[in-house]
mmCIF file of C-alpha atoms in Angstrom:
data_model
loop_
_atom_site.group_PDB
_atom_site.id
_atom_site.type_symbol
_atom_site.label_atom_id
_atom_site.label_comp_id
_atom_site.label_asym_id
_atom_site.label_seq_id
_atom_site.Cartn_x
_atom_site.Cartn_y
_atom_site.Cartn_z
ATOM 1 C CA SER A 1 -1.852 -9.516 -1.317
ATOM 2 C CA SER A 2 -2.638 -12.729 0.316
ATOM 3 C CA GLY A 3 -1.307 -13.782 3.655
ATOM 4 C CA ILE A 4 -1.245 -10.192 5.051
ATOM 5 C CA ASN A 5 -2.315 -9.649 8.737
ATOM 6 C CA ALA A 6 -3.235 -6.048 9.726
ATOM 7 C CA GLU A 7 -4.222 -4.218 12.981
ATOM 8 C CA TRP A 8 -6.208 -0.995 12.953
ATOM 9 C CA PRO A 9 -5.478 0.721 16.388
ATOM 10 C CA LEU A 10 -7.382 3.905 17.785
ATOM 11 C CA ARG A 11 -4.887 6.397 16.214
ATOM 12 C CA PRO A 12 -5.904 7.406 12.692
ATOM 13 C CA GLY A 13 -3.667 6.833 9.758
ATOM 14 C CA PHE A 14 -1.500 4.156 11.603
ATOM 15 C CA LEU A 15 -1.406 0.674 9.885
ATOM 16 C CA VAL A 16 0.695 -2.463 10.831
ATOM 17 C CA THR A 17 1.060 -5.451 8.604
ATOM 18 C CA ARG A 18 2.976 -8.660 8.814
ATOM 19 C CA ASN A 19 3.931 -10.685 5.861
ATOM 20 C CA SER A 20 3.183 -14.220 6.487
ATOM 21 C CA GLU A 21 5.902 -15.586 4.275
ATOM 22 C CA SER A 22 8.815 -13.734 5.549
ATOM 23 C CA GLY A 23 7.529 -13.123 9.157
ATOM 24 C CA ASN A 24 8.685 -9.421 9.050
ATOM 25 C CA VAL A 25 6.622 -6.812 10.702
ATOM 26 C CA VAL A 26 6.327 -3.665 8.572
ATOM 27 C CA THR A 27 5.050 -0.530 10.153
ATOM 28 C CA THR A 28 3.627 2.076 7.736
ATOM 29 C CA ILE A 29 2.686 5.539 9.163
ATOM 30 C CA GLN A 30 0.477 7.205 6.472
ATOM 31 C CA LYS A 31 -0.453 11.009 6.402
ATOM 32 C CA HIS A 32 -3.606 11.471 4.585
ATOM 33 C CA CYS A 33 -4.937 14.503 2.671
ATOM 34 C CA ALA A 34 -8.650 14.570 2.806
ATOM 35 C CA ALA A 35 -8.904 16.679 -0.409
ATOM 36 C CA THR A 36 -6.768 14.901 -2.607
ATOM 37 C CA LEU A 37 -6.566 11.605 -0.933
ATOM 38 C CA GLU A 38 -2.791 11.645 -1.298
ATOM 39 C CA HIS A 39 -0.600 10.130 1.375
ATOM 40 C CA LYS A 40 3.174 9.968 2.394
ATOM 41 C CA SER A 41 4.360 6.857 4.067
ATOM 42 C CA ASP A 42 7.319 6.068 6.521
ATOM 43 C CA THR A 43 8.315 2.418 6.830
ATOM 44 C CA LEU A 44 9.861 0.654 9.679
ATOM 45 C CA ILE A 45 10.814 -3.065 9.235
ATOM 46 C CA ILE A 46 11.748 -5.469 11.904
ATOM 47 C CA LYS A 47 14.112 -7.717 10.069
ATOM 48 C CA LYS A 48 13.896 -10.779 12.307
ATOM 49 C CA PRO A 49 10.820 -12.892 11.862
ATOM 50 C CA CYS A 50 7.913 -12.809 14.575
ATOM 51 C CA ASP A 51 5.000 -15.036 15.214
ATOM 52 C CA ASN A 52 2.210 -12.870 16.611
ATOM 53 C CA PHE A 53 2.067 -9.090 17.297
ATOM 54 C CA GLN A 54 -0.117 -6.367 18.724
ATOM 55 C CA ILE A 55 0.105 -2.616 18.471
ATOM 56 C CA SER A 56 -0.733 -0.233 21.284
ATOM 57 C CA SER A 57 -3.784 2.057 21.071
ATOM 58 C CA CYS A 58 -1.381 5.046 20.927
ATOM 59 C CA GLY A 59 0.567 3.563 18.123
ATOM 60 C CA ASN A 60 3.947 4.111 19.775
ATOM 61 C CA PHE A 61 4.657 0.466 20.882
ATOM 62 C CA ILE A 62 4.482 -2.906 19.034
ATOM 63 C CA LEU A 63 4.466 -6.002 21.142
ATOM 64 C CA PHE A 64 5.550 -9.394 19.257
ATOM 65 C CA THR A 65 6.466 -12.858 20.103
ATOM 66 C CA ARG A 66 9.337 -14.853 18.630
ATOM 67 C CA ASP A 67 9.481 -18.384 19.953
ATOM 68 C CA THR A 68 9.746 -18.021 23.593
ATOM 69 C CA ARG A 69 10.342 -14.391 23.816
ATOM 70 C CA VAL A 70 8.236 -11.235 24.182
ATOM 71 C CA ARG A 71 9.707 -8.318 22.180
ATOM 72 C CA VAL A 72 8.672 -4.621 22.248
ATOM 73 C CA VAL A 73 9.381 -2.033 19.589
ATOM 74 C CA ASN A 74 9.168 1.688 20.089
ATOM 75 C CA THR A 75 7.838 2.930 16.835
ATOM 76 C CA CYS A 76 9.142 6.496 17.466
ATOM 77 C CA THR A 77 12.743 5.676 18.303
ATOM 78 C CA CYS A 78 12.936 2.162 16.647
ATOM 79 C CA ALA A 79 14.364 0.767 19.881
ATOM 80 C CA THR A 80 13.808 -2.940 20.554
ATOM 81 C CA PHE A 81 13.895 -4.901 23.712
ATOM 82 C CA THR A 82 13.018 -8.211 25.194
ATOM 83 C CA ARG A 83 10.195 -7.726 27.782
ATOM 84 C CA PHE A 84 9.807 -11.467 28.969
ATOM 85 C CA THR A 85 11.149 -14.872 28.239
ATOM 86 C CA HIS A 86 9.165 -17.942 28.650
ATOM 87 C CA ASP A 87 10.077 -21.643 28.955
ATOM 88 C CA THR A 88 7.773 -22.685 26.170
ATOM 89 C CA ASP A 89 6.896 -21.342 22.805
ATOM 90 C CA LEU A 90 4.244 -18.684 22.619
ATOM 91 C CA CYS A 91 1.267 -18.760 20.265
ATOM 92 C CA SER A 92 -0.924 -15.889 21.022
ATOM 93 C CA VAL A 93 -0.815 -12.221 22.409
ATOM 94 C CA THR A 94 -3.453 -9.481 23.076
ATOM 95 C CA LEU A 95 -3.243 -5.966 24.562
ATOM 96 C CA HIS A 96 -5.625 -4.293 26.799
ATOM 97 C CA PRO A 97 -7.102 -1.288 24.861
ATOM 98 C CA THR A 98 -6.828 1.322 27.495
ATOM 99 C CA ARG A 99 -4.479 -0.067 30.277
ATOM 100 C CA ASN A 100 -0.849 -1.010 30.198
ATOM 101 C CA LEU A 101 -1.548 -4.624 30.353
ATOM 102 C CA ALA A 102 -0.748 -7.590 27.973
ATOM 103 C CA ALA A 103 -1.408 -11.301 27.871
ATOM 104 C CA VAL A 104 0.616 -13.893 26.086
ATOM 105 C CA ALA A 105 -0.304 -17.631 25.845
ATOM 106 C CA ASP A 106 1.756 -20.657 25.020
ATOM 107 C CA VAL A 107 1.330 -24.032 23.301
ATOM 108 C CA ASN A 108 0.447 -25.812 26.531
ATOM 109 C CA GLY A 109 -2.367 -23.513 27.399
ATOM 110 C CA ARG A 110 -0.707 -21.308 29.866
ATOM 111 C CA ILE A 111 -1.566 -17.650 29.984
ATOM 112 C CA CYS A 112 1.074 -15.116 31.224
ATOM 113 C CA LEU A 113 -0.101 -11.456 32.286
ATOM 114 C CA LEU A 114 2.427 -8.713 31.975
ATOM 115 C CA ASN A 115 1.797 -5.347 33.594
ATOM 116 C CA ASP A 116 3.727 -2.523 32.362
ATOM 117 C CA TRP A 117 4.539 -4.472 29.245
ATOM 118 C CA ASN A 118 6.152 -1.571 27.440
ATOM 119 C CA VAL A 119 8.652 -0.746 30.180
ATOM 120 C CA LYS A 120 12.173 -1.866 29.705
ATOM 121 C CA GLY A 121 13.660 -4.044 32.613
ATOM 122 C CA CYS A 122 10.303 -5.279 33.882
ATOM 123 C CA THR A 123 10.382 -9.180 33.484
ATOM 124 C CA GLU A 124 7.637 -10.093 35.937
ATOM 125 C CA ALA A 125 4.436 -12.139 34.623
ATOM 126 C CA THR A 126 1.507 -13.678 36.349
ATOM 127 C CA VAL A 127 0.695 -17.155 35.166
ATOM 128 C CA GLN A 128 -2.776 -18.576 35.055
ATOM 129 C CA HIS A 129 -3.711 -21.982 33.577
ATOM 130 C CA TRP A 130 -6.775 -23.869 32.447
ATOM 131 C CA HIS A 131 -6.406 -24.717 28.883
ATOM 132 C CA ALA A 132 -5.130 -28.256 27.995
ATOM 133 C CA ASN A 133 -4.115 -27.231 24.450
ATOM 134 C CA LYS A 134 -2.662 -24.119 23.040
ATOM 135 C CA VAL A 135 -4.695 -20.979 23.394
ATOM 136 C CA GLY A 136 -6.370 -20.066 19.996
ATOM 137 C CA GLY A 137 -7.393 -16.349 20.857
ATOM 138 C CA MET A 138 -7.748 -13.866 23.734
ATOM 139 C CA GLY A 139 -9.204 -10.488 24.391
ATOM 140 C CA PHE A 140 -9.633 -7.935 27.197
ATOM 141 C CA ALA A 141 -12.865 -6.393 28.200
ATOM 142 C CA PRO A 142 -12.504 -2.662 27.365
ATOM 143 C CA ARG A 143 -13.705 -1.232 30.619
ATOM 144 C CA SER A 144 -12.075 -3.838 33.141
ATOM 145 C CA GLU A 145 -9.143 -6.263 33.378
ATOM 146 C CA VAL A 146 -11.365 -9.281 32.560
ATOM 147 C CA LEU A 147 -9.609 -11.622 30.072
ATOM 148 C CA PHE A 148 -11.436 -13.851 27.741
ATOM 149 C CA SER A 149 -9.665 -16.886 26.050
ATOM 150 C CA GLY A 150 -10.648 -19.820 24.025
ATOM 151 C CA GLY A 151 -9.015 -22.730 22.450
ATOM 152 C CA ALA A 152 -9.496 -26.465 21.003
ATOM 153 C CA GLU A 153 -11.830 -27.169 23.919
ATOM 154 C CA SER A 154 -14.529 -25.264 22.432
ATOM 155 C CA VAL A 155 -15.099 -23.369 25.750
ATOM 156 C CA LEU A 156 -15.006 -19.655 26.276
ATOM 157 C CA VAL A 157 -13.056 -18.837 29.494
ATOM 158 C CA LYS A 158 -13.621 -15.610 31.438
ATOM 159 C CA TRP A 159 -10.866 -14.909 33.722
ATOM 160 C CA LEU A 160 -11.846 -12.791 36.676
ATOM 161 C CA ASP A 161 -9.098 -12.059 39.499
ATOM 162 C CA GLY A 162 -7.249 -15.260 38.136
ATOM 163 C CA GLU A 163 -10.377 -17.451 38.678
ATOM 164 C CA PRO A 164 -11.795 -19.140 35.407
ATOM 165 C CA GLN A 165 -15.562 -19.013 34.592
ATOM 166 C CA PHE A 166 -16.759 -21.240 31.615
ATOM 167 C CA LEU A 167 -19.103 -21.034 28.616
ATOM 168 C CA PRO A 168 -18.918 -24.654 27.235
ATOM 169 C CA ARG A 169 -20.118 -26.118 23.910
ATOM 170 C CA ILE A 170 -19.218 -23.217 21.771
ATOM 171 C CA GLY A 171 -19.408 -25.646 18.802
ATOM 172 C CA GLY A 172 -15.900 -25.614 17.564
ATOM 173 C CA GLY A 173 -12.315 -24.837 18.429
ATOM 174 C CA ILE A 174 -11.854 -21.055 19.100
ATOM 175 C CA GLN A 175 -9.472 -19.288 16.955
ATOM 176 C CA HIS A 176 -10.252 -15.535 17.491
ATOM 177 C CA VAL A 177 -11.644 -13.718 20.586
ATOM 178 C CA LEU A 178 -12.657 -10.078 19.947
ATOM 179 C CA CYS A 179 -14.007 -7.693 22.535
ATOM 180 C CA PRO A 180 -15.855 -4.746 20.824
ATOM 181 C CA GLU A 181 -15.916 -1.188 22.375
ATOM 182 C CA SER A 182 -19.435 -1.532 23.545
ATOM 183 C CA GLY A 183 -18.388 -3.985 26.210
ATOM 184 C CA ASP A 184 -21.509 -6.105 26.423
ATOM 185 C CA ILE A 185 -20.454 -8.716 23.935
ATOM 186 C CA VAL A 186 -17.641 -10.970 22.818
ATOM 187 C CA VAL A 187 -17.116 -12.118 19.262
ATOM 188 C CA LEU A 188 -15.751 -15.483 18.667
ATOM 189 C CA VAL A 189 -14.456 -17.207 15.369
ATOM 190 C CA THR A 190 -14.282 -20.932 15.427
ATOM 191 C CA GLU A 191 -12.207 -23.430 13.373
ATOM 192 C CA ASP A 192 -15.239 -24.450 11.340
ATOM 193 C CA THR A 193 -15.349 -20.774 10.134
ATOM 194 C CA ALA A 194 -18.402 -19.812 12.115
ATOM 195 C CA LEU A 195 -18.799 -16.449 14.041
ATOM 196 C CA HIS A 196 -20.448 -16.389 17.386
ATOM 197 C CA VAL A 197 -21.615 -13.501 19.470
ATOM 198 C CA VAL A 198 -21.603 -14.001 23.235
ATOM 199 C CA SER A 199 -23.816 -11.756 25.477
ATOM 200 C CA LEU A 200 -22.030 -10.954 28.602
ATOM 201 C CA ASN A 201 -25.411 -9.962 30.159
ATOM 202 C CA THR A 202 -26.828 -13.540 29.620
ATOM 203 C CA TRP A 203 -23.431 -15.275 29.310
ATOM 204 C CA SER A 204 -24.814 -17.191 26.350
ATOM 205 C CA VAL A 205 -24.521 -17.435 22.437
ATOM 206 C CA THR A 206 -26.943 -14.969 21.035
ATOM 207 C CA PHE A 207 -26.058 -15.182 17.424
ATOM 208 C CA LYS A 208 -24.089 -17.459 15.098
ATOM 209 C CA LEU A 209 -23.069 -17.059 11.456
ATOM 210 C CA CYS A 210 -21.904 -20.220 9.861
ATOM 211 C CA ASN A 211 -19.797 -20.762 6.600
ATOM 212 C CA ILE A 212 -18.168 -17.431 6.488
ATOM 213 C CA LEU A 213 -16.101 -18.718 3.738
ATOM 214 C CA LYS A 214 -18.213 -17.377 1.021
ATOM 215 C CA ARG A 215 -16.183 -17.909 -2.120
ATOM 216 C CA PRO A 216 -15.590 -21.419 -3.440
ATOM 217 C CA ARG A 217 -11.960 -22.339 -3.321
ATOM 218 C CA LYS A 218 -10.251 -22.663 -6.628
ATOM 219 C CA THR A 219 -8.601 -26.223 -7.555
ATOM 220 C CA GLY A 220 -5.326 -26.440 -5.949
ATOM 221 C CA GLU A 221 -5.809 -23.214 -3.598
ATOM 222 C CA LYS A 222 -4.343 -23.612 -0.306
ATOM 223 C CA THR A 223 -6.855 -24.501 2.381
ATOM 224 C CA ARG A 224 -7.183 -21.829 4.902
ATOM 225 C CA THR A 225 -8.954 -22.603 8.200
ATOM 226 C CA THR A 226 -8.387 -19.261 10.048
ATOM 227 C CA THR A 227 -9.675 -15.822 9.333
ATOM 228 C CA ASP A 228 -8.015 -12.348 9.909
ATOM 229 C CA ILE A 229 -10.538 -10.372 11.864
ATOM 230 C CA ALA A 230 -11.128 -6.943 13.378
ATOM 231 C CA CYS A 231 -13.899 -5.155 15.070
ATOM 232 C CA THR A 232 -15.153 -1.479 15.054
ATOM 233 C CA LYS A 233 -18.016 -0.337 17.295
ATOM 234 C CA SER A 234 -20.714 -1.852 15.229
ATOM 235 C CA ASP A 235 -19.185 -4.007 12.517
ATOM 236 C CA VAL A 236 -17.030 -7.208 12.192
ATOM 237 C CA LEU A 237 -14.563 -7.321 9.352
ATOM 238 C CA PHE A 238 -12.778 -10.434 8.285
ATOM 239 C CA SER A 239 -10.838 -11.761 5.337
ATOM 240 C CA SER A 240 -11.518 -15.391 5.277
ATOM 241 C CA THR A 241 -10.100 -16.041 1.666
ATOM 242 C CA PRO A 242 -7.271 -14.143 0.203
ATOM 243 C CA GLY A 243 -8.070 -10.992 -1.764
ATOM 244 C CA PHE A 244 -11.596 -10.665 -0.029
ATOM 245 C CA LEU A 245 -12.909 -8.689 2.757
ATOM 246 C CA GLN A 246 -16.254 -9.301 4.342
ATOM 247 C CA VAL A 247 -18.183 -7.043 6.759
#
């Protein structure tokens, strides 16, 4: 149905969705039979609403934000704890694909790095700040601890050891930042529903696809300026209109 956000981690058969109306995180573990395509599902529901979430690559932990708090859920034991409490509402979260490192960003443009993010009792965070507005999207390079971030400034920021490097004039406010497994590109989605591919070798935009909202909106249909997006090794999947998936 419309308004569903999903994450596909590395572990096969594991799907996490969030209902955007109720804000509940629903975890569904599916066991597939290749011959009959039958599956059994176990569902874990976090009853309190959340704003953003990410799932670990192993599928054992979910990190989500609620107002100023960063919460962690163990999907095996259903235990939940607060990992970090900020002084401002949080708006974006991302996890490193292979290392125990997370980044959360607030509405004032600050980014907080959390080492050992799934360890209870660890509350430390490293803050780095350049964005003047809320951070639209973030992503970690798969083979290093380099973080990429973007927002309304239309600038892609590369954070290396806490120091920012800039790629300006992207052409629109950045809402999503994706770092594919290949490690040589960064994929951006801007508020004008354009997709940009940035080469890390030349530090420039090498490809742009405009107007990825392909289906004309019906009269009275709710305007949607953001897209739900995910990356595989060679493809980008996004649902820019309810009920449609584009590759």
